[in-house]
PDB file of C-alpha atoms in Angstrom:
ATOM      1  CA  MET X   1     -52.739  10.292   7.377  1.00  0.00           C
ATOM      2  CA  ILE X   2     -49.445  12.182   7.470  1.00  0.00           C
ATOM      3  CA  PHE X   3     -47.376   9.312   6.062  1.00  0.00           C
ATOM      4  CA  LEU X   4     -49.112   9.244   2.679  1.00  0.00           C
ATOM      5  CA  ARG X   5     -47.223  11.160  -0.012  1.00  0.00           C
ATOM      6  CA  TYR X   6     -49.359  13.121  -2.475  1.00  0.00           C
ATOM      7  CA  GLU X   7     -46.704  15.490  -3.842  1.00  0.00           C
ATOM      8  CA  ASN X   8     -45.357  15.439  -7.373  1.00  0.00           C
ATOM      9  CA  TRP X   9     -41.568  15.450  -7.710  1.00  0.00           C
ATOM     10  CA  ARG X  10     -41.317  19.239  -8.039  1.00  0.00           C
ATOM     11  CA  SER X  11     -43.363  19.852  -4.904  1.00  0.00           C
ATOM     12  CA  TYR X  12     -41.386  17.169  -3.082  1.00  0.00           C
ATOM     13  CA  LEU X  13     -38.105  18.908  -3.911  1.00  0.00           C
ATOM     14  CA  ARG X  14     -39.487  22.275  -2.803  1.00  0.00           C
ATOM     15  CA  TYR X  15     -41.075  21.126   0.444  1.00  0.00           C
ATOM     16  CA  TYR X  16     -38.416  18.636   1.596  1.00  0.00           C
ATOM     17  CA  PRO X  17     -34.971  19.855   0.480  1.00  0.00           C
ATOM     18  CA  VAL X  18     -33.098  18.312   3.425  1.00  0.00           C
ATOM     19  CA  THR X  19     -34.683  14.921   2.828  1.00  0.00           C
ATOM     20  CA  CYS X  20     -33.707  15.189  -0.836  1.00  0.00           C
ATOM     21  CA  LEU X  21     -30.124  16.117   0.064  1.00  0.00           C
ATOM     22  CA  ILE X  22     -29.879  13.146   2.432  1.00  0.00           C
ATOM     23  CA  MET X  23     -31.151  10.833  -0.287  1.00  0.00           C
ATOM     24  CA  ALA X  24     -28.750  12.320  -2.828  1.00  0.00           C
ATOM     25  CA  ALA X  25     -25.821  11.796  -0.449  1.00  0.00           C
ATOM     26  CA  ASN X  26     -26.804   8.162   0.175  1.00  0.00           C
ATOM     27  CA  ILE X  27     -27.140   7.426  -3.540  1.00  0.00           C
ATOM     28  CA  ALA X  28     -23.923   9.270  -4.411  1.00  0.00           C
ATOM     29  CA  MET X  29     -21.926   7.327  -1.835  1.00  0.00           C
ATOM     30  CA  PHE X  30     -23.466   4.058  -3.008  1.00  0.00           C
ATOM     31  CA  ILE X  31     -22.224   4.832  -6.525  1.00  0.00           C
ATOM     32  CA  VAL X  32     -18.789   5.729  -5.159  1.00  0.00           C
ATOM     33  CA  LEU X  33     -18.626   2.392  -3.332  1.00  0.00           C
ATOM     34  CA  TRP X  34     -19.794   0.551  -6.426  1.00  0.00           C
ATOM     35  CA  LEU X  35     -17.032   2.139  -8.496  1.00  0.00           C
ATOM     36  CA  ASN X  36     -14.363   1.296  -5.915  1.00  0.00           C
ATOM     37  CA  GLY X  37     -14.840  -2.385  -5.231  1.00  0.00           C
ATOM     38  CA  GLY X  38     -18.526  -2.679  -4.378  1.00  0.00           C
ATOM     39  CA  SER X  39     -20.774  -1.723  -1.471  1.00  0.00           C
ATOM     40  CA  THR X  40     -20.514  -5.207   0.061  1.00  0.00           C
ATOM     41  CA  ASN X  41     -16.709  -5.207   0.058  1.00  0.00           C
ATOM     42  CA  PRO X  42     -15.497  -4.753   3.670  1.00  0.00           C
ATOM     43  CA  ALA X  43     -12.257  -3.081   2.593  1.00  0.00           C
ATOM     44  CA  THR X  44     -14.164  -0.574   0.471  1.00  0.00           C
ATOM     45  CA  LEU X  45     -16.594   0.188   3.293  1.00  0.00           C
ATOM     46  CA  VAL X  46     -13.740   0.776   5.738  1.00  0.00           C
ATOM     47  CA  LYS X  47     -11.902   2.959   3.230  1.00  0.00           C
ATOM     48  CA  PHE X  48     -14.881   5.263   2.758  1.00  0.00           C
ATOM     49  CA  GLY X  49     -15.925   5.646   6.390  1.00  0.00           C
ATOM     50  CA  ALA X  50     -17.624   2.585   7.879  1.00  0.00           C
ATOM     51  CA  MET X  51     -17.660   2.242  11.669  1.00  0.00           C
ATOM     52  CA  VAL X  52     -14.981  -0.196  12.806  1.00  0.00           C
ATOM     53  CA  ASP X  53     -14.238  -1.439  16.323  1.00  0.00           C
ATOM     54  CA  PHE X  54     -10.782  -2.899  15.720  1.00  0.00           C
ATOM     55  CA  GLY X  55      -7.315  -1.665  14.848  1.00  0.00           C
ATOM     56  CA  PRO X  56      -6.464   2.028  14.395  1.00  0.00           C
ATOM     57  CA  PHE X  57      -9.901   2.657  12.844  1.00  0.00           C
ATOM     58  CA  ALA X  58     -11.636   2.187  16.198  1.00  0.00           C
ATOM     59  CA  THR X  59     -10.481   5.602  17.459  1.00  0.00           C
ATOM     60  CA  GLU X  60     -11.570   7.550  14.366  1.00  0.00           C
ATOM     61  CA  GLN X  61     -14.673   9.304  15.649  1.00  0.00           C
ATOM     62  CA  TRP X  62     -15.536  10.863  12.283  1.00  0.00           C
ATOM     63  CA  ARG X  63     -16.718   7.420  11.189  1.00  0.00           C
ATOM     64  CA  LEU X  64     -19.787   7.818  13.403  1.00  0.00           C
ATOM     65  CA  PHE X  65     -20.905  10.469  10.909  1.00  0.00           C
ATOM     66  CA  THR X  66     -19.748   9.060   7.570  1.00  0.00           C
ATOM     67  CA  ALA X  67     -21.192   5.588   8.250  1.00  0.00           C
ATOM     68  CA  MET X  68     -24.691   7.112   8.098  1.00  0.00           C
ATOM     69  CA  PHE X  69     -24.314   7.632   4.356  1.00  0.00           C
ATOM     70  CA  LEU X  70     -22.936   4.193   3.449  1.00  0.00           C
ATOM     71  CA  HIS X  71     -24.966   1.049   2.781  1.00  0.00           C
ATOM     72  CA  ASN X  72     -24.083  -2.608   2.508  1.00  0.00           C
ATOM     73  CA  GLY X  73     -25.736  -3.689  -0.735  1.00  0.00           C
ATOM     74  CA  PHE X  74     -28.689  -2.378  -2.733  1.00  0.00           C
ATOM     75  CA  ASN X  75     -31.362  -3.939  -0.491  1.00  0.00           C
ATOM     76  CA  HIS X  76     -29.921  -2.090   2.498  1.00  0.00           C
ATOM     77  CA  LEU X  77     -29.960   1.194   0.575  1.00  0.00           C
ATOM     78  CA  PHE X  78     -33.476   0.584  -0.732  1.00  0.00           C
ATOM     79  CA  SER X  79     -35.039  -0.176   2.666  1.00  0.00           C
ATOM     80  CA  ASN X  80     -33.546   2.898   4.318  1.00  0.00           C
ATOM     81  CA  SER X  81     -34.307   5.097   1.306  1.00  0.00           C
ATOM     82  CA  PHE X  82     -37.953   4.027   1.333  1.00  0.00           C
ATOM     83  CA  ALA X  83     -38.258   4.956   5.020  1.00  0.00           C
ATOM     84  CA  ILE X  84     -36.562   8.319   4.460  1.00  0.00           C
ATOM     85  CA  LEU X  85     -38.645   9.240   1.415  1.00  0.00           C
ATOM     86  CA  VAL X  86     -42.005   8.211   2.889  1.00  0.00           C
ATOM     87  CA  PHE X  87     -41.833   8.776   6.649  1.00  0.00           C
ATOM     88  CA  ALA X  88     -39.346  11.622   7.126  1.00  0.00           C
ATOM     89  CA  PRO X  89     -41.036  14.431   5.099  1.00  0.00           C
ATOM     90  CA  PRO X  90     -43.794  15.238   7.620  1.00  0.00           C
ATOM     91  CA  LEU X  91     -41.155  15.769  10.281  1.00  0.00           C
ATOM     92  CA  GLU X  92     -39.237  18.169   8.047  1.00  0.00           C
ATOM     93  CA  ARG X  93     -42.431  20.188   7.576  1.00  0.00           C
ATOM     94  CA  MET X  94     -43.157  20.190  11.315  1.00  0.00           C
ATOM     95  CA  LEU X  95     -39.661  21.155  12.473  1.00  0.00           C
ATOM     96  CA  GLY X  96     -38.401  23.221   9.589  1.00  0.00           C
ATOM     97  CA  HIS X  97     -35.407  22.358   7.477  1.00  0.00           C
ATOM     98  CA  TRP X  98     -32.402  23.005   9.692  1.00  0.00           C
ATOM     99  CA  ARG X  99     -33.988  21.704  12.886  1.00  0.00           C
ATOM    100  CA  TYR X 100     -34.968  18.529  11.044  1.00  0.00           C
ATOM    101  CA  ALA X 101     -31.381  18.167   9.770  1.00  0.00           C
ATOM    102  CA  LEU X 102     -30.140  18.572  13.338  1.00  0.00           C
ATOM    103  CA  LEU X 103     -32.480  15.847  14.576  1.00  0.00           C
ATOM    104  CA  TYR X 104     -31.653  13.432  11.742  1.00  0.00           C
ATOM    105  CA  LEU X 105     -27.890  13.797  12.064  1.00  0.00           C
ATOM    106  CA  GLY X 106     -27.969  13.919  15.865  1.00  0.00           C
ATOM    107  CA  SER X 107     -30.039  10.740  16.082  1.00  0.00           C
ATOM    108  CA  GLY X 108     -27.707   8.971  13.678  1.00  0.00           C
ATOM    109  CA  LEU X 109     -24.669   9.980  15.733  1.00  0.00           C
ATOM    110  CA  VAL X 110     -26.297   8.845  18.985  1.00  0.00           C
ATOM    111  CA  GLY X 111     -27.308   5.505  17.466  1.00  0.00           C
ATOM    112  CA  ASN X 112     -23.858   4.906  16.006  1.00  0.00           C
ATOM    113  CA  ALA X 113     -22.087   5.912  19.224  1.00  0.00           C
ATOM    114  CA  ILE X 114     -24.213   3.512  21.263  1.00  0.00           C
ATOM    115  CA  SER X 115     -23.690   0.684  18.772  1.00  0.00           C
ATOM    116  CA  MET X 116     -19.919   1.209  18.902  1.00  0.00           C
ATOM    117  CA  GLY X 117     -20.042   1.051  22.678  1.00  0.00           C
ATOM    118  CA  VAL X 118     -21.920  -2.251  22.471  1.00  0.00           C
ATOM    119  CA  TYR X 119     -19.536  -3.631  19.841  1.00  0.00           C
ATOM    120  CA  ARG X 120     -16.530  -2.917  22.045  1.00  0.00           C
ATOM    121  CA  LEU X 121     -17.965  -5.246  24.687  1.00  0.00           C
ATOM    122  CA  SER X 122     -17.553  -8.100  22.206  1.00  0.00           C
ATOM    123  CA  SER X 123     -14.315  -9.788  21.181  1.00  0.00           C
ATOM    124  CA  ASP X 124     -15.524 -10.147  17.572  1.00  0.00           C
ATOM    125  CA  PRO X 125     -14.582  -7.519  14.959  1.00  0.00           C
ATOM    126  CA  HIS X 126     -17.423  -5.436  13.534  1.00  0.00           C
ATOM    127  CA  ILE X 127     -17.929  -3.215  10.495  1.00  0.00           C
ATOM    128  CA  SER X 128     -21.165  -1.248  10.495  1.00  0.00           C
ATOM    129  CA  VAL X 129     -22.820   1.140   8.019  1.00  0.00           C
ATOM    130  CA  GLY X 130     -26.273   2.502   7.307  1.00  0.00           C
ATOM    131  CA  ALA X 131     -28.787   5.261   7.940  1.00  0.00           C
ATOM    132  CA  SER X 132     -30.905   3.099  10.221  1.00  0.00           C
ATOM    133  CA  GLY X 133     -29.973   4.939  13.421  1.00  0.00           C
ATOM    134  CA  ALA X 134     -31.058   8.241  11.876  1.00  0.00           C
ATOM    135  CA  VAL X 135     -34.227   6.660  10.444  1.00  0.00           C
ATOM    136  CA  TYR X 136     -35.146   5.340  13.878  1.00  0.00           C
ATOM    137  CA  GLY X 137     -34.425   8.805  15.216  1.00  0.00           C
ATOM    138  CA  VAL X 138     -37.215  10.052  12.955  1.00  0.00           C
ATOM    139  CA  TYR X 139     -39.452   7.322  14.378  1.00  0.00           C
ATOM    140  CA  GLY X 140     -38.426   8.391  17.887  1.00  0.00           C
ATOM    141  CA  ALA X 141     -39.481  11.965  17.167  1.00  0.00           C
ATOM    142  CA  PHE X 142     -42.835  10.767  15.880  1.00  0.00           C
ATOM    143  CA  LEU X 143     -43.218   8.604  18.991  1.00  0.00           C
ATOM    144  CA  TYR X 144     -42.774  11.747  21.104  1.00  0.00           C
ATOM    145  CA  ILE X 145     -45.428  13.472  18.998  1.00  0.00           C
ATOM    146  CA  ALA X 146     -47.790  10.489  19.283  1.00  0.00           C
ATOM    147  CA  LEU X 147     -47.451  10.430  23.070  1.00  0.00           C
ATOM    148  CA  PHE X 148     -47.218  14.111  24.026  1.00  0.00           C
ATOM    149  CA  GLN X 149     -48.459  16.144  21.035  1.00  0.00           C
ATOM    150  CA  ARG X 150     -51.387  14.041  19.958  1.00  0.00           C
ATOM    151  CA  GLN X 151     -53.093  16.966  18.252  1.00  0.00           C
ATOM    152  CA  LEU X 152     -50.337  16.926  15.613  1.00  0.00           C
ATOM    153  CA  MET X 153     -50.922  13.309  14.579  1.00  0.00           C
ATOM    154  CA  ASP X 154     -54.153  11.610  13.524  1.00  0.00           C
ATOM    155  CA  THR X 155     -55.224   8.201  14.793  1.00  0.00           C
ATOM    156  CA  SER X 156     -54.329   6.357  11.577  1.00  0.00           C
ATOM    157  CA  SER X 157     -50.827   7.805  11.625  1.00  0.00           C
ATOM    158  CA  ARG X 158     -50.330   6.798  15.255  1.00  0.00           C
ATOM    159  CA  LYS X 159     -51.406   3.244  14.480  1.00  0.00           C
ATOM    160  CA  THR X 160     -49.057   3.158  11.499  1.00  0.00           C
ATOM    161  CA  LEU X 161     -46.183   4.380  13.671  1.00  0.00           C
ATOM    162  CA  TYR X 162     -46.817   1.779  16.384  1.00  0.00           C
ATOM    163  CA  SER X 163     -46.993  -0.948  13.736  1.00  0.00           C
ATOM    164  CA  LEU X 164     -43.701   0.237  12.225  1.00  0.00           C
ATOM    165  CA  LEU X 165     -42.002   0.129  15.606  1.00  0.00           C
ATOM    166  CA  MET X 166     -43.324  -3.340  16.429  1.00  0.00           C
ATOM    167  CA  VAL X 167     -42.370  -4.805  13.049  1.00  0.00           C
ATOM    168  CA  GLY X 168     -38.997  -3.064  13.153  1.00  0.00           C
ATOM    169  CA  GLY X 169     -38.320  -4.370  16.644  1.00  0.00           C
ATOM    170  CA  VAL X 170     -39.142  -7.964  15.734  1.00  0.00           C
ATOM    171  CA  TYR X 171     -37.172  -7.725  12.498  1.00  0.00           C
ATOM    172  CA  SER X 172     -34.159  -6.263  14.328  1.00  0.00           C
ATOM    173  CA  LEU X 173     -34.190  -9.139  16.811  1.00  0.00           C
ATOM    174  CA  LEU X 174     -34.600 -11.917  14.231  1.00  0.00           C
ATOM    175  CA  ILE X 175     -32.009 -10.829  11.645  1.00  0.00           C
ATOM    176  CA  PRO X 176     -28.455 -11.190  13.022  1.00  0.00           C
ATOM    177  CA  GLN X 177     -26.892  -8.720  10.565  1.00  0.00           C
ATOM    178  CA  ILE X 178     -29.086  -5.853  11.752  1.00  0.00           C
ATOM    179  CA  ASN X 179     -27.502  -3.373  14.163  1.00  0.00           C
ATOM    180  CA  LEU X 180     -30.071  -3.504  16.950  1.00  0.00           C
ATOM    181  CA  ALA X 181     -28.078  -1.146  19.163  1.00  0.00           C
ATOM    182  CA  ALA X 182     -28.067   1.534  16.448  1.00  0.00           C
ATOM    183  CA  HIS X 183     -31.825   1.152  15.988  1.00  0.00           C
ATOM    184  CA  LEU X 184     -32.570   1.477  19.697  1.00  0.00           C
ATOM    185  CA  GLY X 185     -29.988   4.213  20.181  1.00  0.00           C
ATOM    186  CA  GLY X 186     -31.375   6.203  17.261  1.00  0.00           C
ATOM    187  CA  LEU X 187     -34.949   5.763  18.512  1.00  0.00           C
ATOM    188  CA  VAL X 188     -34.101   6.999  22.004  1.00  0.00           C
ATOM    189  CA  GLY X 189     -31.887   9.742  20.587  1.00  0.00           C
ATOM    190  CA  GLY X 190     -34.608  11.011  18.260  1.00  0.00           C
ATOM    191  CA  PHE X 191     -37.173  10.962  21.063  1.00  0.00           C
ATOM    192  CA  PHE X 192     -35.091  13.132  23.384  1.00  0.00           C
ATOM    193  CA  ILE X 193     -33.525  15.350  20.710  1.00  0.00           C
ATOM    194  CA  TYR X 194     -37.004  16.224  19.438  1.00  0.00           C
ATOM    195  CA  GLY X 195     -38.086  17.095  22.983  1.00  0.00           C
ATOM    196  CA  LEU X 196     -35.059  19.372  23.387  1.00  0.00           C
ATOM    197  CA  ILE X 197     -35.488  21.003  19.981  1.00  0.00           C
ATOM    198  CA  ILE X 198     -39.094  22.035  20.514  1.00  0.00           C
ATOM    199  CA  ARG X 199     -38.149  23.572  23.865  1.00  0.00           C
ATOM    200  CA  LEU X 200     -34.781  25.166  23.147  1.00  0.00           C
ATOM    201  CA  LEU X 201     -35.047  25.979  19.439  1.00  0.00           C
ATOM    202  CA  LYS X 202     -38.566  27.250  19.090  1.00  0.00           C
ATOM    203  CA  ARG X 203     -39.764  27.755  15.529  1.00  0.00           C
ATOM    204  CA  ARG X 204     -40.974  31.213  14.573  1.00  0.00           C
TER     205      ARG X 204
END
């Protein structure tokens, strides 16, 4: 079962440095938000890089990147952090550190770009933050592995992945505040980015 974590904290830091850096960035930005008006304050989120589809902020493309490291409230941070800490490490070991970083960030950018495109079809203003697009990119990479590289994933892990995707899909549809477009965009992005990485950036 590749999704069970057996490492102590020292081994975790040594084996998964990119995952640890991502977590550190998320926590650091949550503290910054907390010290500047709170992570649920829309003005604070916009100030520090949330995705926005109205006003002059809508054309600031850098927000597609910065929004990945912001979270709206502790529960939002906790749910994404749990997924990153538990499910992302095996992918970092499989791909190597920098290729994993490329997939994580690329999936997040794809998910955020697609969600912004969907938001612009609506007349309502939107502010969006979170690592969910990148997290679903990790799931998308594992879905590729489960379908086309079955020798790299045991049966229990495949069942766990399918269950995660089903529960995540239902949850995304039922909770209005969840950015469904970012989830789907990240999933598709991770699936195809992984396929490109293993072909174009072969690991030694």
